[in-house]
Amino acid sequence: MANPARGPAQPGPRDWRNERAAAFRREMFPYLRYVAQSGLALLLAAIGITLIAGYAGLLSDMPPAWPADAVGVGLIFFAAVYIPLRSYLQPADTVFLLPAESRVLSESLFPAVRRSALAGAIRTLAVFAVFAPLYATAPVTASAAPSHPVGWAALAAALGLLAAWNTYGGWQERRAASSTARLALRFARWTVTLLSAAALLTKPLPAAAGFMVLAAVAVSITARLTPRHKLPWDRLIAEEGAARRRWLSFLGWFVDLPNEAPAAAARPWIAWIGDCVPRSRRFAWHFLYAKTFLRGEAFGAFWRWSVLMALVSLFAHTQAVDMIVYAVGVIVGGLQLTELGRIRFAEHAAVVPLSPDGRRPAASAVIRTAGLAAAVLLWLAAGLPHAIASPALWLPALAAALAWTGWLLPRRSAAADDEDEL
């Protein structure tokens, strides 16, 4: 009961965060029915059935040279280094919550970090549980696999601790005052995770666990000696905005949603391609869309997905797996590119003296160029090793991918829409 002398009880940071989380779910969940109606669930089910069939095939007939060590290290690495942290902070919160910084840390953020660590450990252990039968069967790693249940339990505990430490290391990265220090700590954390996963899966467990602990302690001490903020308001607000934009971008594949202003990235290694667009009024929209795509979040998600699919295919060395990876990579990558057609340019509409008629053809041209380039490069990684032996399979696959990214998706993006506005 509230003290009458002090007035009604004020909601604490934990209650405030729970209310924000509930509001976010209420805002996003109504759109999930459009995702279910789109056929994505059927596509994911088909992919899952295919992967299960391939998994069973590997268990029953394991190739002698199948790289179980590289596959296992990659799976554990990606499962452990993924450390999302939803703070639900907004820019205006710094004005009202800064006086309660200690309470925000103890009642809101620290519990969120603990939940993230637990989720990371469970995710990593789930991945390891799926991989463990392959790990124990493959000739490459059979000798390194534990021979007793106690050894399996100890290995699982070490992997879970590695994932939980990644959450702690990620929190220390967010607190770093310098962006250079933050990148250096992230590189150190990723290196320790990769080397520790390789050691745990291929070396004797006592020595591997000792190396993991020493390396993690060294990085943690370095992080504590680095100048840092008590609570990294700006970093958490930026991450929360990026998480919200990713949700809206994903839902935007299935229903027209008002997207938030995207964050711009320099990316000098790829942004120069936009400068190759002819400088004329005819190609003005092409230049604007190309620059927006190359420096926006859509390209970041697109190139990361394409590189991941290429790496998976390079390590797989199996035609069935490579074909699945190629099909999924091209389909999902193409859907990511369609996000470019929903950019409004609302902030610039009043100052750009251009006819809106050229917007959709320009967007479709950028989608076509990026889609064709990704389809060809992914085919070189996944299909080229098998194309000589099985041209009847891989040449039609390339043709279908080029038709999907070079004709169907741009055609849909260029279709007239009466409700489309600047």
PDB file of C-alpha atoms in Angstrom, residues 73-324:
ATOM      1  CA  VAL A  73      33.037 -24.575 -34.693  1.00  0.00           C
ATOM      2  CA  GLY A  74      30.980 -22.390 -37.015  1.00  0.00           C
ATOM      3  CA  LEU A  75      27.673 -23.396 -35.435  1.00  0.00           C
ATOM      4  CA  ILE A  76      28.891 -22.873 -31.883  1.00  0.00           C
ATOM      5  CA  PHE A  77      30.533 -19.575 -32.802  1.00  0.00           C
ATOM      6  CA  PHE A  78      27.423 -18.058 -34.351  1.00  0.00           C
ATOM      7  CA  ALA A  79      25.182 -19.367 -31.575  1.00  0.00           C
ATOM      8  CA  ALA A  80      27.435 -17.942 -28.842  1.00  0.00           C
ATOM      9  CA  VAL A  81      28.348 -14.511 -30.246  1.00  0.00           C
ATOM     10  CA  TYR A  82      24.722 -13.517 -30.920  1.00  0.00           C
ATOM     11  CA  ILE A  83      23.914 -11.422 -27.837  1.00  0.00           C
ATOM     12  CA  PRO A  84      20.796  -9.293 -28.357  1.00  0.00           C
ATOM     13  CA  LEU A  85      19.795  -6.994 -25.499  1.00  0.00           C
ATOM     14  CA  ARG A  86      16.442  -5.249 -25.644  1.00  0.00           C
ATOM     15  CA  SER A  87      16.452  -2.173 -23.394  1.00  0.00           C
ATOM     16  CA  TYR A  88      13.338  -0.479 -24.897  1.00  0.00           C
ATOM     17  CA  LEU A  89      15.016   2.898 -24.337  1.00  0.00           C
ATOM     18  CA  GLN A  90      14.027   5.948 -26.380  1.00  0.00           C
ATOM     19  CA  PRO A  91      15.987   9.203 -26.864  1.00  0.00           C
ATOM     20  CA  ALA A  92      13.753  11.151 -24.473  1.00  0.00           C
ATOM     21  CA  ASP A  93      14.340   8.632 -21.674  1.00  0.00           C
ATOM     22  CA  THR A  94      17.747  10.089 -20.862  1.00  0.00           C
ATOM     23  CA  VAL A  95      16.094  13.281 -19.580  1.00  0.00           C
ATOM     24  CA  PHE A  96      13.756  11.507 -17.191  1.00  0.00           C
ATOM     25  CA  LEU A  97      15.757   8.401 -16.247  1.00  0.00           C
ATOM     26  CA  LEU A  98      19.262   9.834 -15.870  1.00  0.00           C
ATOM     27  CA  PRO A  99      18.657  10.738 -12.188  1.00  0.00           C
ATOM     28  CA  ALA A 100      17.613   7.102 -11.623  1.00  0.00           C
ATOM     29  CA  GLU A 101      20.595   5.613 -13.453  1.00  0.00           C
ATOM     30  CA  SER A 102      21.534   3.206 -10.651  1.00  0.00           C
ATOM     31  CA  ARG A 103      17.959   1.935 -10.335  1.00  0.00           C
ATOM     32  CA  VAL A 104      17.691   1.484 -14.108  1.00  0.00           C
ATOM     33  CA  LEU A 105      20.838  -0.630 -14.010  1.00  0.00           C
ATOM     34  CA  SER A 106      19.893  -2.781 -11.026  1.00  0.00           C
ATOM     35  CA  GLU A 107      16.161  -3.198 -11.693  1.00  0.00           C
ATOM     36  CA  SER A 108      15.954  -3.200 -15.502  1.00  0.00           C
ATOM     37  CA  LEU A 109      19.199  -3.745 -17.397  1.00  0.00           C
ATOM     38  CA  PHE A 110      21.021  -6.231 -15.185  1.00  0.00           C
ATOM     39  CA  PRO A 111      18.009  -8.610 -15.188  1.00  0.00           C
ATOM     40  CA  ALA A 112      17.853  -8.190 -18.984  1.00  0.00           C
ATOM     41  CA  VAL A 113      21.544  -9.082 -19.254  1.00  0.00           C
ATOM     42  CA  ARG A 114      21.020 -12.170 -17.092  1.00  0.00           C
ATOM     43  CA  ARG A 115      18.092 -13.266 -19.256  1.00  0.00           C
ATOM     44  CA  SER A 116      20.193 -12.719 -22.379  1.00  0.00           C
ATOM     45  CA  ALA A 117      23.007 -14.838 -20.902  1.00  0.00           C
ATOM     46  CA  LEU A 118      20.577 -17.638 -20.058  1.00  0.00           C
ATOM     47  CA  ALA A 119      19.010 -17.472 -23.519  1.00  0.00           C
ATOM     48  CA  GLY A 120      22.446 -17.556 -25.145  1.00  0.00           C
ATOM     49  CA  ALA A 121      23.494 -20.596 -23.124  1.00  0.00           C
ATOM     50  CA  ILE A 122      20.266 -22.436 -23.932  1.00  0.00           C
ATOM     51  CA  ARG A 123      20.559 -21.540 -27.630  1.00  0.00           C
ATOM     52  CA  THR A 124      24.168 -22.759 -27.788  1.00  0.00           C
ATOM     53  CA  LEU A 125      23.348 -25.987 -25.940  1.00  0.00           C
ATOM     54  CA  ALA A 126      20.402 -26.607 -28.281  1.00  0.00           C
ATOM     55  CA  VAL A 127      22.675 -26.201 -31.304  1.00  0.00           C
ATOM     56  CA  PHE A 128      25.242 -28.517 -29.723  1.00  0.00           C
ATOM     57  CA  ALA A 129      22.571 -31.105 -28.921  1.00  0.00           C
ATOM     58  CA  VAL A 130      21.583 -31.204 -32.598  1.00  0.00           C
ATOM     59  CA  PHE A 131      25.197 -31.339 -33.743  1.00  0.00           C
ATOM     60  CA  ALA A 132      26.421 -33.863 -31.147  1.00  0.00           C
ATOM     61  CA  PRO A 133      25.361 -37.025 -33.062  1.00  0.00           C
ATOM     62  CA  LEU A 134      27.232 -35.805 -36.148  1.00  0.00           C
ATOM     63  CA  TYR A 135      30.171 -34.818 -33.956  1.00  0.00           C
ATOM     64  CA  ALA A 136      30.405 -38.306 -32.472  1.00  0.00           C
ATOM     65  CA  THR A 137      29.908 -40.060 -35.835  1.00  0.00           C
ATOM     66  CA  ALA A 138      32.161 -38.098 -38.204  1.00  0.00           C
ATOM     67  CA  PRO A 139      35.625 -39.656 -38.616  1.00  0.00           C
ATOM     68  CA  VAL A 140      37.222 -36.219 -38.368  1.00  0.00           C
ATOM     69  CA  THR A 141      35.977 -35.626 -34.804  1.00  0.00           C
ATOM     70  CA  ALA A 142      35.082 -39.082 -33.496  1.00  0.00           C
ATOM     71  CA  SER A 143      38.380 -39.406 -31.628  1.00  0.00           C
ATOM     72  CA  ALA A 144      37.895 -36.020 -29.912  1.00  0.00           C
ATOM     73  CA  ALA A 145      34.300 -36.699 -28.830  1.00  0.00           C
ATOM     74  CA  PRO A 146      33.795 -37.683 -25.166  1.00  0.00           C
ATOM     75  CA  SER A 147      33.377 -41.385 -24.481  1.00  0.00           C
ATOM     76  CA  HIS A 148      31.403 -41.099 -21.206  1.00  0.00           C
ATOM     77  CA  PRO A 149      28.268 -39.164 -20.189  1.00  0.00           C
ATOM     78  CA  VAL A 150      30.310 -37.176 -17.668  1.00  0.00           C
ATOM     79  CA  GLY A 151      32.541 -35.944 -20.478  1.00  0.00           C
ATOM     80  CA  TRP A 152      29.525 -34.902 -22.563  1.00  0.00           C
ATOM     81  CA  ALA A 153      28.054 -33.040 -19.592  1.00  0.00           C
ATOM     82  CA  ALA A 154      31.354 -31.255 -18.939  1.00  0.00           C
ATOM     83  CA  LEU A 155      31.671 -30.269 -22.609  1.00  0.00           C
ATOM     84  CA  ALA A 156      28.101 -28.966 -22.656  1.00  0.00           C
ATOM     85  CA  ALA A 157      28.731 -26.978 -19.470  1.00  0.00           C
ATOM     86  CA  ALA A 158      31.859 -25.427 -20.985  1.00  0.00           C
ATOM     87  CA  LEU A 159      29.960 -24.407 -24.138  1.00  0.00           C
ATOM     88  CA  GLY A 160      27.139 -22.940 -22.053  1.00  0.00           C
ATOM     89  CA  LEU A 161      29.641 -20.925 -19.994  1.00  0.00           C
ATOM     90  CA  LEU A 162      31.266 -19.701 -23.205  1.00  0.00           C
ATOM     91  CA  ALA A 163      27.915 -18.423 -24.460  1.00  0.00           C
ATOM     92  CA  ALA A 164      27.086 -16.769 -21.132  1.00  0.00           C
ATOM     93  CA  TRP A 165      30.507 -15.083 -21.059  1.00  0.00           C
ATOM     94  CA  ASN A 166      29.771 -13.632 -24.488  1.00  0.00           C
ATOM     95  CA  THR A 167      26.793 -11.824 -22.994  1.00  0.00           C
ATOM     96  CA  TYR A 168      29.009 -10.388 -20.242  1.00  0.00           C
ATOM     97  CA  GLY A 169      31.633  -9.399 -22.814  1.00  0.00           C
ATOM     98  CA  GLY A 170      28.987  -7.802 -25.009  1.00  0.00           C
ATOM     99  CA  TRP A 171      27.750  -5.725 -22.086  1.00  0.00           C
ATOM    100  CA  GLN A 172      31.304  -4.505 -21.411  1.00  0.00           C
ATOM    101  CA  GLU A 173      31.653  -3.614 -25.112  1.00  0.00           C
ATOM    102  CA  ARG A 174      28.525  -1.485 -24.953  1.00  0.00           C
ATOM    103  CA  ARG A 175      29.949   0.392 -21.963  1.00  0.00           C
ATOM    104  CA  ALA A 176      33.225   1.325 -23.723  1.00  0.00           C
ATOM    105  CA  ALA A 177      33.527   5.095 -24.123  1.00  0.00           C
ATOM    106  CA  SER A 178      35.449   4.897 -27.408  1.00  0.00           C
ATOM    107  CA  SER A 179      34.151   3.312 -30.585  1.00  0.00           C
ATOM    108  CA  THR A 180      37.679   2.077 -31.336  1.00  0.00           C
ATOM    109  CA  ALA A 181      37.856   0.343 -27.963  1.00  0.00           C
ATOM    110  CA  ARG A 182      34.419  -1.144 -28.543  1.00  0.00           C
ATOM    111  CA  LEU A 183      35.475  -2.622 -31.891  1.00  0.00           C
ATOM    112  CA  ALA A 184      38.739  -3.922 -30.389  1.00  0.00           C
ATOM    113  CA  LEU A 185      36.878  -5.628 -27.542  1.00  0.00           C
ATOM    114  CA  ARG A 186      34.397  -7.142 -29.981  1.00  0.00           C
ATOM    115  CA  PHE A 187      37.211  -8.502 -32.139  1.00  0.00           C
ATOM    116  CA  ALA A 188      38.887  -9.961 -29.037  1.00  0.00           C
ATOM    117  CA  ARG A 189      35.617 -11.543 -27.870  1.00  0.00           C
ATOM    118  CA  TRP A 190      34.939 -13.077 -31.278  1.00  0.00           C
ATOM    119  CA  THR A 191      38.514 -14.388 -31.483  1.00  0.00           C
ATOM    120  CA  VAL A 192      38.314 -15.960 -28.036  1.00  0.00           C
ATOM    121  CA  THR A 193      34.948 -17.526 -28.883  1.00  0.00           C
ATOM    122  CA  LEU A 194      36.180 -18.962 -32.167  1.00  0.00           C
ATOM    123  CA  LEU A 195      39.409 -20.353 -30.714  1.00  0.00           C
ATOM    124  CA  SER A 196      37.670 -21.676 -27.602  1.00  0.00           C
ATOM    125  CA  ALA A 197      34.999 -23.443 -29.658  1.00  0.00           C
ATOM    126  CA  ALA A 198      37.708 -24.998 -31.836  1.00  0.00           C
ATOM    127  CA  ALA A 199      39.683 -26.109 -28.793  1.00  0.00           C
ATOM    128  CA  LEU A 200      36.662 -27.549 -26.985  1.00  0.00           C
ATOM    129  CA  LEU A 201      35.584 -29.600 -30.010  1.00  0.00           C
ATOM    130  CA  THR A 202      38.980 -30.837 -31.171  1.00  0.00           C
ATOM    131  CA  LYS A 203      41.347 -30.886 -28.172  1.00  0.00           C
ATOM    132  CA  PRO A 204      41.336 -32.615 -24.747  1.00  0.00           C
ATOM    133  CA  LEU A 205      38.701 -31.002 -22.568  1.00  0.00           C
ATOM    134  CA  PRO A 206      40.864 -30.004 -19.525  1.00  0.00           C
ATOM    135  CA  ALA A 207      43.403 -28.144 -21.654  1.00  0.00           C
ATOM    136  CA  ALA A 208      40.699 -26.579 -23.849  1.00  0.00           C
ATOM    137  CA  ALA A 209      38.648 -25.444 -20.849  1.00  0.00           C
ATOM    138  CA  GLY A 210      41.744 -23.954 -19.226  1.00  0.00           C
ATOM    139  CA  PHE A 211      42.572 -22.033 -22.379  1.00  0.00           C
ATOM    140  CA  MET A 212      38.980 -20.772 -22.586  1.00  0.00           C
ATOM    141  CA  VAL A 213      38.993 -19.534 -18.997  1.00  0.00           C
ATOM    142  CA  LEU A 214      42.374 -17.799 -19.286  1.00  0.00           C
ATOM    143  CA  ALA A 215      41.483 -16.110 -22.568  1.00  0.00           C
ATOM    144  CA  ALA A 216      38.083 -14.990 -21.273  1.00  0.00           C
ATOM    145  CA  VAL A 217      39.615 -13.603 -18.070  1.00  0.00           C
ATOM    146  CA  ALA A 218      42.243 -11.705 -20.059  1.00  0.00           C
ATOM    147  CA  VAL A 219      39.618 -10.067 -22.283  1.00  0.00           C
ATOM    148  CA  SER A 220      37.386  -9.310 -19.287  1.00  0.00           C
ATOM    149  CA  ILE A 221      40.234  -7.619 -17.394  1.00  0.00           C
ATOM    150  CA  THR A 222      41.090  -5.583 -20.489  1.00  0.00           C
ATOM    151  CA  ALA A 223      37.470  -4.499 -20.757  1.00  0.00           C
ATOM    152  CA  ARG A 224      37.372  -3.395 -17.115  1.00  0.00           C
ATOM    153  CA  LEU A 225      40.558  -1.342 -17.582  1.00  0.00           C
ATOM    154  CA  THR A 226      39.105   0.414 -20.635  1.00  0.00           C
ATOM    155  CA  PRO A 227      37.439   3.825 -20.022  1.00  0.00           C
ATOM    156  CA  ARG A 228      33.705   3.147 -19.991  1.00  0.00           C
ATOM    157  CA  HIS A 229      30.323   4.567 -19.101  1.00  0.00           C
ATOM    158  CA  LYS A 230      28.337   3.398 -16.120  1.00  0.00           C
ATOM    159  CA  LEU A 231      25.263   3.099 -18.336  1.00  0.00           C
ATOM    160  CA  PRO A 232      25.748   3.469 -22.133  1.00  0.00           C
ATOM    161  CA  TRP A 233      22.571   5.398 -22.881  1.00  0.00           C
ATOM    162  CA  ASP A 234      23.392   6.338 -26.472  1.00  0.00           C
ATOM    163  CA  ARG A 235      24.534   2.843 -27.431  1.00  0.00           C
ATOM    164  CA  LEU A 236      21.449   1.156 -25.973  1.00  0.00           C
ATOM    165  CA  ILE A 237      19.119   3.699 -27.598  1.00  0.00           C
ATOM    166  CA  ALA A 238      20.816   3.153 -30.977  1.00  0.00           C
ATOM    167  CA  GLU A 239      20.567  -0.631 -30.655  1.00  0.00           C
ATOM    168  CA  GLU A 240      16.924  -0.423 -29.644  1.00  0.00           C
ATOM    169  CA  GLY A 241      16.164   1.742 -32.678  1.00  0.00           C
ATOM    170  CA  ALA A 242      17.991  -0.721 -34.939  1.00  0.00           C
ATOM    171  CA  ALA A 243      16.059  -3.667 -33.471  1.00  0.00           C
ATOM    172  CA  ARG A 244      12.790  -1.871 -34.042  1.00  0.00           C
ATOM    173  CA  ARG A 245      13.722  -1.044 -37.639  1.00  0.00           C
ATOM    174  CA  ARG A 246      14.641  -4.687 -38.285  1.00  0.00           C
ATOM    175  CA  TRP A 247      11.240  -5.811 -37.048  1.00  0.00           C
ATOM    176  CA  LEU A 248       9.491  -3.265 -39.237  1.00  0.00           C
ATOM    177  CA  SER A 249      11.640  -4.224 -42.229  1.00  0.00           C
ATOM    178  CA  PHE A 250      10.814  -7.906 -41.771  1.00  0.00           C
ATOM    179  CA  LEU A 251       7.089  -7.248 -41.400  1.00  0.00           C
ATOM    180  CA  GLY A 252       7.320  -4.874 -44.369  1.00  0.00           C
ATOM    181  CA  TRP A 253       7.939  -7.882 -46.630  1.00  0.00           C
ATOM    182  CA  PHE A 254       4.324  -8.957 -46.013  1.00  0.00           C
ATOM    183  CA  VAL A 255       2.355  -5.780 -45.265  1.00  0.00           C
ATOM    184  CA  ASP A 256       2.874  -2.100 -46.036  1.00  0.00           C
ATOM    185  CA  LEU A 257       4.179  -0.471 -42.856  1.00  0.00           C
ATOM    186  CA  PRO A 258       5.456   3.043 -42.190  1.00  0.00           C
ATOM    187  CA  ASN A 259       9.180   2.474 -41.700  1.00  0.00           C
ATOM    188  CA  GLU A 260      11.351   4.557 -39.396  1.00  0.00           C
ATOM    189  CA  ALA A 261      14.221   6.690 -40.656  1.00  0.00           C
ATOM    190  CA  PRO A 262      17.078   4.309 -41.498  1.00  0.00           C
ATOM    191  CA  ALA A 263      20.519   4.800 -40.058  1.00  0.00           C
ATOM    192  CA  ALA A 264      23.219   5.721 -42.602  1.00  0.00           C
ATOM    193  CA  ALA A 265      26.555   3.906 -42.775  1.00  0.00           C
ATOM    194  CA  ALA A 266      29.629   5.142 -44.639  1.00  0.00           C
ATOM    195  CA  ARG A 267      30.729   1.812 -46.212  1.00  0.00           C
ATOM    196  CA  PRO A 268      33.415   3.338 -48.471  1.00  0.00           C
ATOM    197  CA  TRP A 269      34.335  -0.164 -49.670  1.00  0.00           C
ATOM    198  CA  ILE A 270      31.023  -0.483 -51.553  1.00  0.00           C
ATOM    199  CA  ALA A 271      29.366   2.963 -51.583  1.00  0.00           C
ATOM    200  CA  TRP A 272      31.597   4.071 -54.501  1.00  0.00           C
ATOM    201  CA  ILE A 273      29.455   1.943 -56.820  1.00  0.00           C
ATOM    202  CA  GLY A 274      26.694   4.522 -56.503  1.00  0.00           C
ATOM    203  CA  ASP A 275      29.054   7.146 -57.922  1.00  0.00           C
ATOM    204  CA  CYS A 276      29.202   5.150 -61.171  1.00  0.00           C
ATOM    205  CA  VAL A 277      25.593   6.079 -61.961  1.00  0.00           C
ATOM    206  CA  PRO A 278      25.534   8.716 -64.752  1.00  0.00           C
ATOM    207  CA  ARG A 279      25.118  12.237 -63.408  1.00  0.00           C
ATOM    208  CA  SER A 280      22.050  13.299 -65.355  1.00  0.00           C
ATOM    209  CA  ARG A 281      18.458  14.121 -64.552  1.00  0.00           C
ATOM    210  CA  ARG A 282      17.333  10.897 -66.173  1.00  0.00           C
ATOM    211  CA  PHE A 283      19.283   8.786 -63.654  1.00  0.00           C
ATOM    212  CA  ALA A 284      18.758  11.017 -60.603  1.00  0.00           C
ATOM    213  CA  TRP A 285      16.387   8.554 -58.938  1.00  0.00           C
ATOM    214  CA  HIS A 286      18.783   5.718 -59.753  1.00  0.00           C
ATOM    215  CA  PHE A 287      21.583   7.563 -57.957  1.00  0.00           C
ATOM    216  CA  LEU A 288      19.394   8.310 -54.939  1.00  0.00           C
ATOM    217  CA  TYR A 289      18.174   4.721 -54.626  1.00  0.00           C
ATOM    218  CA  ALA A 290      21.650   3.272 -55.157  1.00  0.00           C
ATOM    219  CA  LYS A 291      23.196   5.469 -52.468  1.00  0.00           C
ATOM    220  CA  THR A 292      20.302   4.844 -50.093  1.00  0.00           C
ATOM    221  CA  PHE A 293      20.588   1.099 -50.582  1.00  0.00           C
ATOM    222  CA  LEU A 294      24.379   0.888 -50.284  1.00  0.00           C
ATOM    223  CA  ARG A 295      24.515   3.054 -47.158  1.00  0.00           C
ATOM    224  CA  GLY A 296      21.336   1.808 -45.494  1.00  0.00           C
ATOM    225  CA  GLU A 297      20.430  -1.090 -43.220  1.00  0.00           C
ATOM    226  CA  ALA A 298      18.863  -3.065 -46.074  1.00  0.00           C
ATOM    227  CA  PHE A 299      22.250  -3.578 -47.717  1.00  0.00           C
ATOM    228  CA  GLY A 300      23.849  -4.493 -44.392  1.00  0.00           C
ATOM    229  CA  ALA A 301      21.351  -7.309 -43.866  1.00  0.00           C
ATOM    230  CA  PHE A 302      21.580  -8.333 -47.543  1.00  0.00           C
ATOM    231  CA  TRP A 303      25.351  -8.663 -47.768  1.00  0.00           C
ATOM    232  CA  ARG A 304      25.674 -10.373 -44.383  1.00  0.00           C
ATOM    233  CA  TRP A 305      23.070 -12.937 -45.439  1.00  0.00           C
ATOM    234  CA  SER A 306      24.757 -13.501 -48.809  1.00  0.00           C
ATOM    235  CA  VAL A 307      28.198 -13.938 -47.250  1.00  0.00           C
ATOM    236  CA  LEU A 308      26.820 -16.355 -44.639  1.00  0.00           C
ATOM    237  CA  MET A 309      25.165 -18.495 -47.323  1.00  0.00           C
ATOM    238  CA  ALA A 310      28.365 -18.489 -49.386  1.00  0.00           C
ATOM    239  CA  LEU A 311      30.442 -19.577 -46.387  1.00  0.00           C
ATOM    240  CA  VAL A 312      28.003 -22.368 -45.534  1.00  0.00           C
ATOM    241  CA  SER A 313      28.153 -23.672 -49.098  1.00  0.00           C
ATOM    242  CA  LEU A 314      31.955 -23.505 -49.163  1.00  0.00           C
ATOM    243  CA  PHE A 315      32.170 -25.649 -46.018  1.00  0.00           C
ATOM    244  CA  ALA A 316      29.392 -28.073 -46.942  1.00  0.00           C
ATOM    245  CA  HIS A 317      30.994 -29.848 -49.962  1.00  0.00           C
ATOM    246  CA  THR A 318      27.715 -31.726 -50.489  1.00  0.00           C
ATOM    247  CA  GLN A 319      25.613 -31.153 -53.593  1.00  0.00           C
ATOM    248  CA  ALA A 320      22.245 -31.536 -51.866  1.00  0.00           C
ATOM    249  CA  VAL A 321      23.187 -29.124 -49.079  1.00  0.00           C
ATOM    250  CA  ASP A 322      24.685 -26.652 -51.566  1.00  0.00           C
ATOM    251  CA  MET A 323      21.501 -26.693 -53.640  1.00  0.00           C
ATOM    252  CA  ILE A 324      19.352 -26.037 -50.559  1.00  0.00           C
TER     253      ILE A 324
END
